[in-house]
Every structure is written in structure tokens, then in C-alpha cells.
Amino acid sequence: MTNRNIDRETLRELADEGNETALDRLADLADAADDHGELSDLLDEGSQRAGFLLTRRAAATGDLRELQRISDAGYDEAGSELDRLLQAPTDGHRD
């Protein structure tokens, strides 16, 4: 089987027609290009893969606001990750 390089325009057309695999592929390409804006746009279009990738990034940096935004956009796992980070014990807290 030959590995074919599919251009973004074709992927976009397929995604616009409702092809979720093409939408996932666009998210993977945006992630590889470190294009946060495109990932956010794809999440707004309903891409669960983009939600996963954005959540992974936000959790790694501890970006609570971004996790809330991703959760509000419809990716439930971001809300779970946000709750996990909020409930984690802190190193030192003030009384």
C-alpha cells in the first residue's frame, strides 16, 4: 500500500462534508505544526481529536483557563482534567 500525501485543501473539503476522519487528520496536522489557533478552530467545528490534543497541551502546562475554555467548547475530558488539577494537593498553601 502506498503512503499518499493528502493536501490540506482536500482534507478540508472532506471535513466540510462531514468526514470526521478528515477532521481528525487536520487536527493532527495542526498539532504537528504547533498551530494552536487552527486546533481551536477545529474544536469549535466539533473535532473531538482537536479537543484531545488541546487538553493534552493545556494539562501539561497546567493552563486551567484553557482547560475551562476547551470544556466549554464541548470536550468533556477537559473538564475532568480541570477538576483533577483543581483537586490536586498544593505544595504549600496559606492559612
PDB file of C-alpha atoms in Angstrom:
ATOM      1  CA  MET A   1       0.000   0.000   0.000  1.00  0.00           C
ATOM      2  CA  THR A   2       1.367   3.397  -0.974  1.00  0.00           C
ATOM      3  CA  ASN A   3       1.517   6.220   1.551  1.00  0.00           C
ATOM      4  CA  ARG A   4      -0.052   9.202  -0.191  1.00  0.00           C
ATOM      5  CA  ASN A   5       0.392  12.754   0.959  1.00  0.00           C
ATOM      6  CA  ILE A   6      -3.096  14.247   1.051  1.00  0.00           C
ATOM      7  CA  ASP A   7      -3.231  18.016   0.823  1.00  0.00           C
ATOM      8  CA  ARG A   8      -4.993  20.162   3.393  1.00  0.00           C
ATOM      9  CA  GLU A   9      -7.468  21.510   0.854  1.00  0.00           C
ATOM     10  CA  THR A  10      -8.784  18.026   0.130  1.00  0.00           C
ATOM     11  CA  LEU A  11      -8.942  17.236   3.839  1.00  0.00           C
ATOM     12  CA  ARG A  12     -10.826  20.497   4.457  1.00  0.00           C
ATOM     13  CA  GLU A  13     -13.343  19.706   1.713  1.00  0.00           C
ATOM     14  CA  LEU A  14     -13.936  16.236   3.146  1.00  0.00           C
ATOM     15  CA  ALA A  15     -14.244  17.617   6.679  1.00  0.00           C
ATOM     16  CA  ASP A  16     -16.732  20.224   5.482  1.00  0.00           C
ATOM     17  CA  GLU A  17     -18.805  17.377   4.066  1.00  0.00           C
ATOM     18  CA  GLY A  18     -18.898  15.721   7.470  1.00  0.00           C
ATOM     19  CA  ASN A  19     -15.971  13.314   7.264  1.00  0.00           C
ATOM     20  CA  GLU A  20     -14.736  13.011  10.851  1.00  0.00           C
ATOM     21  CA  THR A  21     -11.568  11.157   9.876  1.00  0.00           C
ATOM     22  CA  ALA A  22     -10.535  14.081   7.670  1.00  0.00           C
ATOM     23  CA  LEU A  23     -11.282  16.448  10.566  1.00  0.00           C
ATOM     24  CA  ASP A  24      -9.079  14.304  12.830  1.00  0.00           C
ATOM     25  CA  ARG A  25      -6.303  14.353  10.254  1.00  0.00           C
ATOM     26  CA  LEU A  26      -6.487  18.154  10.070  1.00  0.00           C
ATOM     27  CA  ALA A  27      -6.189  18.271  13.856  1.00  0.00           C
ATOM     28  CA  ASP A  28      -3.116  16.038  13.757  1.00  0.00           C
ATOM     29  CA  LEU A  29      -1.530  18.263  11.103  1.00  0.00           C
ATOM     30  CA  ALA A  30      -2.289  21.390  13.131  1.00  0.00           C
ATOM     31  CA  ASP A  31      -0.802  19.771  16.230  1.00  0.00           C
ATOM     32  CA  ALA A  32       2.349  18.783  14.337  1.00  0.00           C
ATOM     33  CA  ALA A  33       2.649  22.373  13.074  1.00  0.00           C
ATOM     34  CA  ASP A  34       2.096  23.668  16.638  1.00  0.00           C
ATOM     35  CA  ASP A  35      -0.851  25.701  15.322  1.00  0.00           C
ATOM     36  CA  HIS A  36      -2.943  26.380  18.419  1.00  0.00           C
ATOM     37  CA  GLY A  37      -5.308  28.669  16.524  1.00  0.00           C
ATOM     38  CA  GLU A  38      -6.219  26.028  13.962  1.00  0.00           C
ATOM     39  CA  LEU A  39      -6.696  23.430  16.700  1.00  0.00           C
ATOM     40  CA  SER A  40      -9.056  25.817  18.475  1.00  0.00           C
ATOM     41  CA  ASP A  41     -10.973  26.398  15.254  1.00  0.00           C
ATOM     42  CA  LEU A  42     -11.253  22.651  14.686  1.00  0.00           C
ATOM     43  CA  LEU A  43     -12.534  22.193  18.239  1.00  0.00           C
ATOM     44  CA  ASP A  44     -15.178  24.826  17.527  1.00  0.00           C
ATOM     45  CA  GLU A  45     -16.175  22.750  14.485  1.00  0.00           C
ATOM     46  CA  GLY A  46     -16.715  19.766  16.745  1.00  0.00           C
ATOM     47  CA  SER A  47     -13.423  17.912  16.391  1.00  0.00           C
ATOM     48  CA  GLN A  48     -13.005  15.647  19.389  1.00  0.00           C
ATOM     49  CA  ARG A  49      -9.423  14.934  18.286  1.00  0.00           C
ATOM     50  CA  ALA A  50      -8.628  18.652  18.470  1.00  0.00           C
ATOM     51  CA  GLY A  51     -10.189  18.707  21.943  1.00  0.00           C
ATOM     52  CA  PHE A  52      -7.972  15.824  22.992  1.00  0.00           C
ATOM     53  CA  LEU A  53      -4.828  17.467  21.612  1.00  0.00           C
ATOM     54  CA  LEU A  54      -5.627  20.849  23.165  1.00  0.00           C
ATOM     55  CA  THR A  55      -6.452  19.212  26.507  1.00  0.00           C
ATOM     56  CA  ARG A  56      -3.165  17.324  26.484  1.00  0.00           C
ATOM     57  CA  ARG A  57      -1.272  20.579  25.872  1.00  0.00           C
ATOM     58  CA  ALA A  58      -3.193  22.567  28.495  1.00  0.00           C
ATOM     59  CA  ALA A  59      -2.857  19.844  31.129  1.00  0.00           C
ATOM     60  CA  ALA A  60       0.893  19.586  30.519  1.00  0.00           C
ATOM     61  CA  THR A  61       1.318  23.293  31.211  1.00  0.00           C
ATOM     62  CA  GLY A  62      -1.322  23.482  33.948  1.00  0.00           C
ATOM     63  CA  ASP A  63      -3.350  26.044  31.979  1.00  0.00           C
ATOM     64  CA  LEU A  64      -6.607  25.986  33.933  1.00  0.00           C
ATOM     65  CA  ARG A  65      -8.286  28.737  31.898  1.00  0.00           C
ATOM     66  CA  GLU A  66      -7.576  26.911  28.645  1.00  0.00           C
ATOM     67  CA  LEU A  67      -8.959  23.679  30.091  1.00  0.00           C
ATOM     68  CA  GLN A  68     -12.134  25.549  31.063  1.00  0.00           C
ATOM     69  CA  ARG A  69     -12.403  27.009  27.548  1.00  0.00           C
ATOM     70  CA  ILE A  70     -11.946  23.583  25.956  1.00  0.00           C
ATOM     71  CA  SER A  71     -14.540  22.099  28.295  1.00  0.00           C
ATOM     72  CA  ASP A  72     -16.971  24.922  27.494  1.00  0.00           C
ATOM     73  CA  ALA A  73     -16.427  24.200  23.797  1.00  0.00           C
ATOM     74  CA  GLY A  74     -17.780  20.697  24.337  1.00  0.00           C
ATOM     75  CA  TYR A  75     -14.813  18.443  25.066  1.00  0.00           C
ATOM     76  CA  ASP A  76     -15.833  16.850  28.368  1.00  0.00           C
ATOM     77  CA  GLU A  77     -12.436  15.301  29.132  1.00  0.00           C
ATOM     78  CA  ALA A  78     -11.016  18.811  29.538  1.00  0.00           C
ATOM     79  CA  GLY A  79     -13.486  19.381  32.380  1.00  0.00           C
ATOM     80  CA  SER A  80     -12.374  16.145  34.022  1.00  0.00           C
ATOM     81  CA  GLU A  81      -8.735  17.156  33.681  1.00  0.00           C
ATOM     82  CA  LEU A  82      -9.532  20.595  35.079  1.00  0.00           C
ATOM     83  CA  ASP A  83     -11.243  19.023  38.101  1.00  0.00           C
ATOM     84  CA  ARG A  84      -8.275  16.716  38.623  1.00  0.00           C
ATOM     85  CA  LEU A  85      -5.838  19.633  38.632  1.00  0.00           C
ATOM     86  CA  LEU A  86      -8.035  21.726  40.908  1.00  0.00           C
ATOM     87  CA  GLN A  87      -8.328  18.894  43.414  1.00  0.00           C
ATOM     88  CA  ALA A  88      -4.619  18.067  43.437  1.00  0.00           C
ATOM     89  CA  PRO A  89      -2.891  18.953  46.693  1.00  0.00           C
ATOM     90  CA  THR A  90      -0.721  22.039  46.517  1.00  0.00           C
ATOM     91  CA  ASP A  91       2.892  22.072  47.655  1.00  0.00           C
ATOM     92  CA  GLY A  92       2.246  24.768  50.192  1.00  0.00           C
ATOM     93  CA  HIS A  93      -0.908  26.665  50.939  1.00  0.00           C
ATOM     94  CA  ARG A  94      -1.564  29.742  53.012  1.00  0.00           C
ATOM     95  CA  ASP A  95      -3.802  29.654  56.016  1.00  0.00           C
TER      96      ASP A  95
END
